C-alpha cells in the first residue's frame, strides 16, 4: 500500500497509533453520524486518503466505525456505558500523520483522560525520503 507523493513509494514502513480515551460524553459515543464525520475530518486533516468508511451501531448502544485508507486503516470502537473509546490509526509511508488524526479526534471528543502510544512498524526508510 502506498500513495505516490513524488517521493519513493512502496516502502514497508508505517506508524500505528493506539489510543484509549475515557471520560467522553456518552451521547457522542453513541452517535454514529457524528463519529463518522469526526473520523473522516481528522483523517483528511492529517493527510490520509479515505477510500471508504463503514459503521455499525449496536443495540442497545455502542458504535464501530472503520475507515479504509490508501495508507492503511483507522477504527473507532465505543463504549458509551463506560464513556470510553478505543482508537486505532495505522498509516504506511511518511505522508499521513496518524498522531495528528488521534489528537484531532481527542479534541473533538474531549476526554477526561487518554492513553496514546505509537508503534513504529516495518523498516525505517526515513533517510530515503526527501
mmCIF file of N, CA and C in Angstrom:
data_model
loop_
_atom_site.group_PDB
_atom_site.id
_atom_site.type_symbol
_atom_site.label_atom_id
_atom_site.label_comp_id
_atom_site.label_asym_id
_atom_site.label_seq_id
_atom_site.Cartn_x
_atom_site.Cartn_y
_atom_site.Cartn_z
ATOM 1 N N UNK A 1 0.849 -1.172 0.000
ATOM 2 C CA UNK A 1 0.000 0.000 0.000
ATOM 3 C C UNK A 1 0.889 1.227 0.000
ATOM 4 N N UNK A 2 0.620 2.134 -0.907
ATOM 5 C CA UNK A 2 1.406 3.363 -0.946
ATOM 6 C C UNK A 2 0.649 4.433 -1.703
ATOM 7 N N UNK A 3 1.052 5.647 -1.461
ATOM 8 C CA UNK A 3 0.472 6.798 -2.143
ATOM 9 C C UNK A 3 1.617 7.498 -2.849
ATOM 10 N N UNK A 4 1.452 7.807 -4.129
ATOM 11 C CA UNK A 4 2.504 8.467 -4.889
ATOM 12 C C UNK A 4 2.516 9.948 -4.552
ATOM 13 N N UNK A 5 3.513 10.361 -3.789
ATOM 14 C CA UNK A 5 3.640 11.766 -3.409
ATOM 15 C C UNK A 5 4.823 12.411 -4.115
ATOM 16 N N UNK A 6 5.376 11.694 -5.100
ATOM 17 C CA UNK A 6 6.563 12.193 -5.757
ATOM 18 C C UNK A 6 7.817 11.635 -5.110
ATOM 19 N N UNK A 7 7.707 11.172 -3.878
ATOM 20 C CA UNK A 7 8.820 10.536 -3.187
ATOM 21 C C UNK A 7 8.769 9.046 -3.496
ATOM 22 N N UNK A 8 9.772 8.326 -3.033
ATOM 23 C CA UNK A 8 9.802 6.879 -3.233
ATOM 24 C C UNK A 8 8.544 6.268 -2.611
ATOM 25 N N UNK A 9 7.904 5.363 -3.335
ATOM 26 C CA UNK A 9 6.677 4.738 -2.849
ATOM 27 C C UNK A 9 6.906 3.251 -2.634
ATOM 28 N N UNK A 10 5.941 2.622 -1.964
ATOM 29 C CA UNK A 10 6.018 1.193 -1.734
ATOM 30 C C UNK A 10 6.952 0.813 -0.592
ATOM 31 N N UNK A 11 7.225 1.746 0.286
ATOM 32 C CA UNK A 11 8.114 1.470 1.407
ATOM 33 C C UNK A 11 7.386 0.668 2.478
ATOM 34 N N UNK A 12 8.057 -0.317 3.023
ATOM 35 C CA UNK A 12 7.496 -1.167 4.078
ATOM 36 C C UNK A 12 7.783 -0.505 5.422
ATOM 37 N N UNK A 13 7.052 0.571 5.686
ATOM 38 C CA UNK A 13 7.222 1.319 6.924
ATOM 39 C C UNK A 13 5.904 2.005 7.268
ATOM 40 N N UNK A 14 5.695 2.227 8.545
ATOM 41 C CA UNK A 14 4.478 2.912 8.958
ATOM 42 C C UNK A 14 4.447 3.151 10.449
ATOM 43 N N UNK A 15 3.418 3.916 10.871
ATOM 44 C CA UNK A 15 3.215 4.197 12.291
ATOM 45 C C UNK A 15 1.801 3.779 12.661
ATOM 46 N N UNK A 16 1.699 3.090 13.779
ATOM 47 C CA UNK A 16 0.415 2.581 14.272
ATOM 48 C C UNK A 16 0.141 3.276 15.603
ATOM 49 N N UNK A 17 -0.900 4.089 15.634
ATOM 50 C CA UNK A 17 -1.242 4.830 16.840
ATOM 51 C C UNK A 17 -2.453 4.164 17.488
ATOM 52 N N UNK A 18 -2.297 3.797 18.740
ATOM 53 C CA UNK A 18 -3.348 3.162 19.522
ATOM 54 C C UNK A 18 -3.710 4.094 20.667
ATOM 55 N N UNK A 19 -5.008 4.333 20.832
ATOM 56 C CA UNK A 19 -5.435 5.267 21.880
ATOM 57 C C UNK A 19 -6.650 4.724 22.609
ATOM 58 N N UNK A 20 -6.708 5.053 23.880
ATOM 59 C CA UNK A 20 -7.868 4.782 24.722
ATOM 60 C C UNK A 20 -8.255 6.111 25.355
ATOM 61 N N UNK A 21 -9.472 6.569 25.075
ATOM 62 C CA UNK A 21 -9.962 7.808 25.659
ATOM 63 C C UNK A 21 -11.059 7.463 26.644
ATOM 64 N N UNK A 22 -11.040 8.103 27.805
ATOM 65 C CA UNK A 22 -12.064 7.877 28.820
ATOM 66 C C UNK A 22 -12.641 9.200 29.279
ATOM 67 N N UNK A 23 -13.823 9.132 29.862
ATOM 68 C CA UNK A 23 -14.484 10.340 30.326
ATOM 69 C C UNK A 23 -15.104 11.131 29.189
ATOM 70 N N UNK A 24 -15.516 10.438 28.131
ATOM 71 C CA UNK A 24 -16.165 11.089 26.985
ATOM 72 C C UNK A 24 -17.670 11.094 27.221
ATOM 73 N N UNK A 25 -18.338 12.160 26.810
ATOM 74 C CA UNK A 25 -19.790 12.269 26.969
ATOM 75 C C UNK A 25 -20.453 11.097 26.228
ATOM 76 N N UNK A 26 -21.227 10.265 26.928
ATOM 77 C CA UNK A 26 -21.793 9.053 26.332
ATOM 78 C C UNK A 26 -22.616 9.276 25.071
ATOM 79 N N UNK A 27 -23.331 10.392 24.979
ATOM 80 C CA UNK A 27 -24.128 10.660 23.790
ATOM 81 C C UNK A 27 -23.285 10.748 22.529
ATOM 82 N N UNK A 28 -22.078 11.307 22.630
ATOM 83 C CA UNK A 28 -21.190 11.391 21.472
ATOM 84 C C UNK A 28 -20.752 10.006 21.020
ATOM 85 N N UNK A 29 -20.548 9.125 21.979
ATOM 86 C CA UNK A 29 -20.056 7.785 21.677
ATOM 87 C C UNK A 29 -21.129 6.878 21.097
ATOM 88 N N UNK A 30 -22.363 7.328 21.107
ATOM 89 C CA UNK A 30 -23.465 6.541 20.566
ATOM 90 C C UNK A 30 -24.037 7.184 19.299
ATOM 91 N N UNK A 31 -23.370 8.234 18.815
ATOM 92 C CA UNK A 31 -23.846 8.986 17.657
ATOM 93 C C UNK A 31 -23.036 8.582 16.419
ATOM 94 N N UNK A 32 -23.570 7.630 15.671
ATOM 95 C CA UNK A 32 -22.850 7.079 14.512
ATOM 96 C C UNK A 32 -22.460 8.155 13.507
ATOM 97 N N UNK A 33 -23.370 9.034 13.168
ATOM 98 C CA UNK A 33 -23.084 10.059 12.162
ATOM 99 C C UNK A 33 -21.981 11.005 12.636
ATOM 100 N N UNK A 34 -22.047 11.430 13.892
ATOM 101 C CA UNK A 34 -21.015 12.311 14.438
ATOM 102 C C UNK A 34 -19.644 11.631 14.385
ATOM 103 N N UNK A 35 -19.593 10.374 14.789
ATOM 104 C CA UNK A 35 -18.324 9.648 14.795
ATOM 105 C C UNK A 35 -17.762 9.473 13.389
ATOM 106 N N UNK A 36 -18.633 9.199 12.427
ATOM 107 C CA UNK A 36 -18.191 9.107 11.025
ATOM 108 C C UNK A 36 -17.567 10.441 10.588
ATOM 109 N N UNK A 37 -18.255 11.533 10.908
ATOM 110 C CA UNK A 37 -17.783 12.853 10.487
ATOM 111 C C UNK A 37 -16.471 13.238 11.145
ATOM 112 N N UNK A 38 -16.359 13.038 12.467
ATOM 113 C CA UNK A 38 -15.118 13.451 13.130
ATOM 114 C C UNK A 38 -13.949 12.578 12.690
ATOM 115 N N UNK A 39 -14.195 11.283 12.439
ATOM 116 C CA UNK A 39 -13.111 10.425 11.961
ATOM 117 C C UNK A 39 -12.688 10.855 10.557
ATOM 118 N N UNK A 40 -13.646 11.059 9.669
ATOM 119 C CA UNK A 40 -13.312 11.473 8.303
ATOM 120 C C UNK A 40 -12.550 12.797 8.304
ATOM 121 N N UNK A 41 -13.023 13.769 9.073
ATOM 122 C CA UNK A 41 -12.345 15.070 9.141
ATOM 123 C C UNK A 41 -10.935 14.951 9.708
ATOM 124 N N UNK A 42 -10.783 14.181 10.783
ATOM 125 C CA UNK A 42 -9.464 14.021 11.399
ATOM 126 C C UNK A 42 -8.485 13.364 10.433
ATOM 127 N N UNK A 43 -8.936 12.359 9.722
ATOM 128 C CA UNK A 43 -8.064 11.677 8.767
ATOM 129 C C UNK A 43 -7.701 12.596 7.609
ATOM 130 N N UNK A 44 -8.666 13.321 7.080
ATOM 131 C CA UNK A 44 -8.399 14.235 5.972
ATOM 132 C C UNK A 44 -7.427 15.337 6.383
ATOM 133 N N UNK A 45 -7.622 15.891 7.574
ATOM 134 C CA UNK A 45 -6.738 16.961 8.057
ATOM 135 C C UNK A 45 -5.335 16.453 8.376
ATOM 136 N N UNK A 46 -5.186 15.140 8.539
ATOM 137 C CA UNK A 46 -3.866 14.577 8.827
ATOM 138 C C UNK A 46 -3.228 13.979 7.573
ATOM 139 N N UNK A 47 -3.731 14.370 6.415
ATOM 140 C CA UNK A 47 -3.174 13.984 5.110
ATOM 141 C C UNK A 47 -3.326 12.502 4.778
ATOM 142 N N UNK A 48 -4.296 11.836 5.368
ATOM 143 C CA UNK A 48 -4.621 10.465 4.983
ATOM 144 C C UNK A 48 -5.695 10.518 3.896
ATOM 145 N N UNK A 49 -5.727 9.504 3.057
ATOM 146 C CA UNK A 49 -6.678 9.435 1.958
ATOM 147 C C UNK A 49 -7.752 8.406 2.281
ATOM 148 N N UNK A 50 -8.968 8.875 2.563
ATOM 149 C CA UNK A 50 -10.074 7.984 2.913
ATOM 150 C C UNK A 50 -10.664 7.411 1.629
ATOM 151 N N UNK A 51 -10.654 6.087 1.520
ATOM 152 C CA UNK A 51 -11.239 5.407 0.360
ATOM 153 C C UNK A 51 -12.695 5.045 0.618
ATOM 154 N N UNK A 52 -12.957 4.532 1.815
ATOM 155 C CA UNK A 52 -14.305 4.084 2.143
ATOM 156 C C UNK A 52 -14.455 4.039 3.662
ATOM 157 N N UNK A 53 -15.690 4.279 4.129
ATOM 158 C CA UNK A 53 -15.992 4.167 5.556
ATOM 159 C C UNK A 53 -17.242 3.319 5.730
ATOM 160 N N UNK A 54 -17.228 2.493 6.766
ATOM 161 C CA UNK A 54 -18.427 1.747 7.149
ATOM 162 C C UNK A 54 -18.598 1.899 8.652
ATOM 163 N N UNK A 55 -19.836 1.752 9.103
ATOM 164 C CA UNK A 55 -20.113 1.888 10.531
ATOM 165 C C UNK A 55 -21.232 0.938 10.916
ATOM 166 N N UNK A 56 -21.232 0.574 12.173
ATOM 167 C CA UNK A 56 -22.273 -0.276 12.734
ATOM 168 C C UNK A 56 -22.636 0.263 14.109
ATOM 169 N N UNK A 57 -23.916 0.555 14.306
ATOM 170 C CA UNK A 57 -24.419 0.953 15.620
ATOM 171 C C UNK A 57 -25.006 -0.291 16.261
ATOM 172 N N UNK A 58 -24.635 -0.545 17.508
ATOM 173 C CA UNK A 58 -25.071 -1.745 18.221
ATOM 174 C C UNK A 58 -26.247 -1.443 19.135
ATOM 175 N N UNK A 59 -27.025 -2.473 19.431
ATOM 176 C CA UNK A 59 -28.183 -2.364 20.313
ATOM 177 C C UNK A 59 -27.842 -3.038 21.633
ATOM 178 N N UNK A 60 -27.915 -2.363 22.740
ATOM 179 C CA UNK A 60 -28.612 -1.103 22.954
ATOM 180 C C UNK A 60 -27.740 0.131 22.742
ATOM 181 N N UNK A 61 -26.400 -0.032 22.651
ATOM 182 C CA UNK A 61 -25.540 1.137 22.492
ATOM 183 C C UNK A 61 -24.179 0.716 21.980
ATOM 184 N N UNK A 62 -23.431 1.686 21.507
ATOM 185 C CA UNK A 62 -22.084 1.448 21.002
ATOM 186 C C UNK A 62 -22.032 1.543 19.498
ATOM 187 N N UNK A 63 -20.884 1.984 19.003
ATOM 188 C CA UNK A 63 -20.675 2.173 17.571
ATOM 189 C C UNK A 63 -19.256 1.727 17.226
ATOM 190 N N UNK A 64 -19.118 1.086 16.065
ATOM 191 C CA UNK A 64 -17.818 0.814 15.475
ATOM 192 C C UNK A 64 -17.788 1.510 14.121
ATOM 193 N N UNK A 65 -16.703 2.240 13.862
ATOM 194 C CA UNK A 65 -16.510 2.906 12.580
ATOM 195 C C UNK A 65 -15.161 2.452 12.039
ATOM 196 N N UNK A 66 -15.151 2.024 10.779
ATOM 197 C CA UNK A 66 -13.922 1.588 10.122
ATOM 198 C C UNK A 66 -13.682 2.448 8.893
ATOM 199 N N UNK A 67 -12.438 2.878 8.712
ATOM 200 C CA UNK A 67 -12.064 3.658 7.532
ATOM 201 C C UNK A 67 -10.950 2.925 6.799
ATOM 202 N N UNK A 68 -11.199 2.640 5.540
ATOM 203 C CA UNK A 68 -10.177 2.089 4.663
ATOM 204 C C UNK A 68 -9.425 3.271 4.069
ATOM 205 N N UNK A 69 -8.128 3.291 4.249
ATOM 206 C CA UNK A 69 -7.298 4.379 3.761
ATOM 207 C C UNK A 69 -6.385 3.893 2.646
ATOM 208 N N UNK A 70 -6.005 4.771 1.755
ATOM 209 C CA UNK A 70 -4.969 4.413 0.789
ATOM 210 C C UNK A 70 -3.704 4.001 1.535
ATOM 211 N N UNK A 71 -3.498 4.621 2.692
ATOM 212 C CA UNK A 71 -2.297 4.360 3.502
ATOM 213 C C UNK A 71 -2.463 3.186 4.454
ATOM 214 N N UNK A 72 -3.665 2.702 4.726
ATOM 215 C CA UNK A 72 -3.957 1.519 5.538
ATOM 216 C C UNK A 72 -5.360 1.596 6.109
ATOM 217 N N UNK A 73 -5.509 1.881 7.440
ATOM 218 C CA UNK A 73 -6.847 1.835 8.037
ATOM 219 C C UNK A 73 -6.929 2.643 9.333
ATOM 220 N N UNK A 74 -8.171 2.887 9.770
ATOM 221 C CA UNK A 74 -8.437 3.504 11.077
ATOM 222 C C UNK A 74 -9.732 2.909 11.609
ATOM 223 N N UNK A 75 -9.840 2.837 12.933
ATOM 224 C CA UNK A 75 -11.072 2.318 13.529
ATOM 225 C C UNK A 75 -11.374 3.003 14.852
ATOM 226 N N UNK A 76 -12.684 3.060 15.137
ATOM 227 C CA UNK A 76 -13.196 3.545 16.421
ATOM 228 C C UNK A 76 -14.112 2.459 16.980
ATOM 229 N N UNK A 77 -13.990 2.170 18.257
ATOM 230 C CA UNK A 77 -14.881 1.228 18.943
ATOM 231 C C UNK A 77 -15.324 1.900 20.239
ATOM 232 N N UNK A 78 -16.632 2.180 20.361
ATOM 233 C CA UNK A 78 -17.102 2.963 21.504
ATOM 234 C C UNK A 78 -17.824 2.129 22.549
ATOM 235 N N UNK A 79 -17.757 2.615 23.763
ATOM 236 C CA UNK A 79 -18.418 2.021 24.927
ATOM 237 C C UNK A 79 -19.109 3.149 25.693
ATOM 238 N N UNK A 80 -20.287 3.593 25.195
ATOM 239 C CA UNK A 80 -20.971 4.723 25.818
ATOM 240 C C UNK A 80 -21.279 4.491 27.293
ATOM 241 N N UNK A 81 -21.596 3.253 27.659
ATOM 242 C CA UNK A 81 -21.929 2.943 29.050
ATOM 243 C C UNK A 81 -20.758 3.199 29.987
ATOM 244 N N UNK A 82 -19.548 3.266 29.425
ATOM 245 C CA UNK A 82 -18.333 3.486 30.204
ATOM 246 C C UNK A 82 -17.689 4.832 29.874
ATOM 247 N N UNK A 83 -18.236 5.550 28.881
ATOM 248 C CA UNK A 83 -17.640 6.816 28.466
ATOM 249 C C UNK A 83 -16.277 6.646 27.823
ATOM 250 N N UNK A 84 -16.057 5.478 27.162
ATOM 251 C CA UNK A 84 -14.730 5.145 26.650
ATOM 252 C C UNK A 84 -14.757 4.786 25.171
ATOM 253 N N UNK A 85 -13.588 4.946 24.548
ATOM 254 C CA UNK A 85 -13.433 4.618 23.134
ATOM 255 C C UNK A 85 -12.021 4.112 22.878
ATOM 256 N N UNK A 86 -11.924 3.079 22.038
ATOM 257 C CA UNK A 86 -10.643 2.620 21.508
ATOM 258 C C UNK A 86 -10.480 3.234 20.126
ATOM 259 N N UNK A 87 -9.292 3.766 19.839
ATOM 260 C CA UNK A 87 -8.970 4.348 18.542
ATOM 261 C C UNK A 87 -7.716 3.662 18.015
ATOM 262 N N UNK A 88 -7.731 3.351 16.733
ATOM 263 C CA UNK A 88 -6.625 2.664 16.074
ATOM 264 C C UNK A 88 -6.407 3.331 14.725
ATOM 265 N N UNK A 89 -5.224 3.926 14.498
ATOM 266 C CA UNK A 89 -4.921 4.552 13.208
ATOM 267 C C UNK A 89 -3.554 4.053 12.755
ATOM 268 N N UNK A 90 -3.538 3.337 11.631
ATOM 269 C CA UNK A 90 -2.286 2.832 11.065
ATOM 270 C C UNK A 90 -2.112 3.406 9.674
ATOM 271 N N UNK A 91 -0.968 4.035 9.423
ATOM 272 C CA UNK A 91 -0.678 4.568 8.100
ATOM 273 C C UNK A 91 0.707 4.127 7.666
ATOM 274 N N UNK A 92 0.780 3.646 6.437
ATOM 275 C CA UNK A 92 2.057 3.261 5.836
ATOM 276 C C UNK A 92 2.709 4.492 5.223
ATOM 277 N N UNK A 93 4.005 4.448 5.107
ATOM 278 C CA UNK A 93 4.737 5.537 4.474
ATOM 279 C C UNK A 93 4.943 6.707 5.404
ATOM 280 N N UNK A 94 5.256 7.860 4.801
ATOM 281 C CA UNK A 94 5.604 9.046 5.585
ATOM 282 C C UNK A 94 4.711 10.247 5.290
ATOM 283 N N UNK A 95 3.664 10.065 4.499
ATOM 284 C CA UNK A 95 2.832 11.208 4.111
ATOM 285 C C UNK A 95 1.793 11.544 5.169
ATOM 286 N N UNK A 96 1.021 10.556 5.585
ATOM 287 C CA UNK A 96 -0.049 10.788 6.562
ATOM 288 C C UNK A 96 0.528 10.936 7.962
ATOM 289 N N UNK A 97 -0.252 11.599 8.814
ATOM 290 C CA UNK A 97 0.178 11.877 10.189
ATOM 291 C C UNK A 97 -0.825 11.248 11.168
ATOM 292 N N UNK A 98 -0.659 9.970 11.505
ATOM 293 C CA UNK A 98 -1.641 9.308 12.368
ATOM 294 C C UNK A 98 -1.727 9.914 13.767
ATOM 295 N N UNK A 99 -0.632 10.425 14.288
ATOM 296 C CA UNK A 99 -0.674 11.064 15.606
ATOM 297 C C UNK A 99 -1.582 12.285 15.585
ATOM 298 N N UNK A 100 -1.520 13.056 14.498
ATOM 299 C CA UNK A 100 -2.387 14.227 14.367
ATOM 300 C C UNK A 100 -3.847 13.798 14.288
ATOM 301 N N UNK A 101 -4.137 12.730 13.563
ATOM 302 C CA UNK A 101 -5.518 12.243 13.470
ATOM 303 C C UNK A 101 -6.061 11.914 14.854
ATOM 304 N N UNK A 102 -5.276 11.236 15.674
ATOM 305 C CA UNK A 102 -5.728 10.877 17.020
ATOM 306 C C UNK A 102 -5.878 12.131 17.879
ATOM 307 N N UNK A 103 -4.961 13.069 17.751
ATOM 308 C CA UNK A 103 -5.070 14.329 18.502
ATOM 309 C C UNK A 103 -6.357 15.064 18.144
ATOM 310 N N UNK A 104 -6.684 15.126 16.867
ATOM 311 C CA UNK A 104 -7.908 15.805 16.432
ATOM 312 C C UNK A 104 -9.160 15.085 16.926
ATOM 313 N N UNK A 105 -9.123 13.766 16.942
ATOM 314 C CA UNK A 105 -10.248 13.001 17.494
ATOM 315 C C UNK A 105 -10.421 13.309 18.979
ATOM 316 N N UNK A 106 -9.314 13.354 19.704
ATOM 317 C CA UNK A 106 -9.385 13.660 21.139
ATOM 318 C C UNK A 106 -9.935 15.068 21.368
ATOM 319 N N UNK A 107 -9.527 16.018 20.539
ATOM 320 C CA UNK A 107 -10.050 17.386 20.670
ATOM 321 C C UNK A 107 -11.553 17.415 20.439
ATOM 322 N N UNK A 108 -12.053 16.610 19.511
ATOM 323 C CA UNK A 108 -13.492 16.584 19.215
ATOM 324 C C UNK A 108 -14.283 15.876 20.305
ATOM 325 N N UNK A 109 -13.680 14.867 20.937
ATOM 326 C CA UNK A 109 -14.400 14.052 21.927
ATOM 327 C C UNK A 109 -14.211 14.536 23.367
ATOM 328 N N UNK A 110 -13.201 15.351 23.604
ATOM 329 C CA UNK A 110 -12.953 15.963 24.915
ATOM 330 C C UNK A 110 -12.949 14.957 26.082
ATOM 331 N N UNK A 111 -12.051 13.988 26.050
ATOM 332 C CA UNK A 111 -11.979 13.016 27.150
ATOM 333 C C UNK A 111 -11.377 13.652 28.400
ATOM 334 N N UNK A 112 -11.651 13.037 29.549
ATOM 335 C CA UNK A 112 -11.003 13.491 30.782
ATOM 336 C C UNK A 112 -9.642 12.838 30.955
ATOM 337 N N UNK A 113 -9.418 11.699 30.262
ATOM 338 C CA UNK A 113 -8.099 11.068 30.287
ATOM 339 C C UNK A 113 -7.871 10.332 28.978
ATOM 340 N N UNK A 114 -6.602 10.192 28.656
ATOM 341 C CA UNK A 114 -6.250 9.481 27.438
ATOM 342 C C UNK A 114 -4.918 8.772 27.583
ATOM 343 N N UNK A 115 -4.823 7.632 26.904
ATOM 344 C CA UNK A 115 -3.594 6.860 26.841
ATOM 345 C C UNK A 115 -3.319 6.631 25.354
ATOM 346 N N UNK A 116 -2.205 7.182 24.861
ATOM 347 C CA UNK A 116 -1.882 7.107 23.438
ATOM 348 C C UNK A 116 -0.467 6.560 23.299
ATOM 349 N N UNK A 117 -0.319 5.599 22.400
ATOM 350 C CA UNK A 117 1.023 5.096 22.109
ATOM 351 C C UNK A 117 1.190 4.933 20.607
ATOM 352 N N UNK A 118 2.414 5.161 20.133
ATOM 353 C CA UNK A 118 2.739 4.996 18.721
ATOM 354 C C UNK A 118 3.745 3.871 18.590
ATOM 355 N N UNK A 119 3.466 2.978 17.645
ATOM 356 C CA UNK A 119 4.349 1.861 17.365
ATOM 357 C C UNK A 119 4.893 2.039 15.953
ATOM 358 N N UNK A 120 6.218 2.054 15.819
ATOM 359 C CA UNK A 120 6.852 2.103 14.501
ATOM 360 C C UNK A 120 6.808 0.694 13.928
ATOM 361 N N UNK A 121 6.296 0.547 12.717
ATOM 362 C CA UNK A 121 6.192 -0.770 12.094
ATOM 363 C C UNK A 121 7.024 -0.817 10.822
ATOM 364 N N UNK A 122 7.433 -2.019 10.464
ATOM 365 C CA UNK A 122 8.213 -2.217 9.249
ATOM 366 C C UNK A 122 9.636 -1.742 9.423
ATOM 367 N N UNK A 123 10.172 -1.187 8.352
ATOM 368 C CA UNK A 123 11.547 -0.690 8.336
ATOM 369 C C UNK A 123 11.528 0.822 8.373
ATOM 370 N N UNK A 124 12.583 1.405 8.910
ATOM 371 C CA UNK A 124 12.671 2.865 8.947
ATOM 372 C C UNK A 124 13.396 3.349 7.701
ATOM 373 N N UNK A 125 12.609 3.811 6.728
ATOM 374 C CA UNK A 125 13.166 4.312 5.480
ATOM 375 C C UNK A 125 13.208 5.834 5.455
ATOM 376 N N UNK A 126 13.111 6.465 6.610
ATOM 377 C CA UNK A 126 13.041 7.934 6.653
ATOM 378 C C UNK A 126 14.217 8.582 5.931
ATOM 379 N N UNK A 127 15.383 7.968 6.040
ATOM 380 C CA UNK A 127 16.552 8.565 5.413
ATOM 381 C C UNK A 127 16.480 8.531 3.892
ATOM 382 N N UNK A 128 15.585 7.709 3.316
ATOM 383 C CA UNK A 128 15.454 7.616 1.874
ATOM 384 C C UNK A 128 14.463 8.612 1.296
ATOM 385 N N UNK A 129 13.603 9.175 2.155
ATOM 386 C CA UNK A 129 12.550 10.063 1.689
ATOM 387 C C UNK A 129 12.997 11.508 1.858
ATOM 388 N N UNK A 130 12.971 12.255 0.788
ATOM 389 C CA UNK A 130 13.398 13.660 0.849
ATOM 390 C C UNK A 130 12.243 14.552 1.195
#
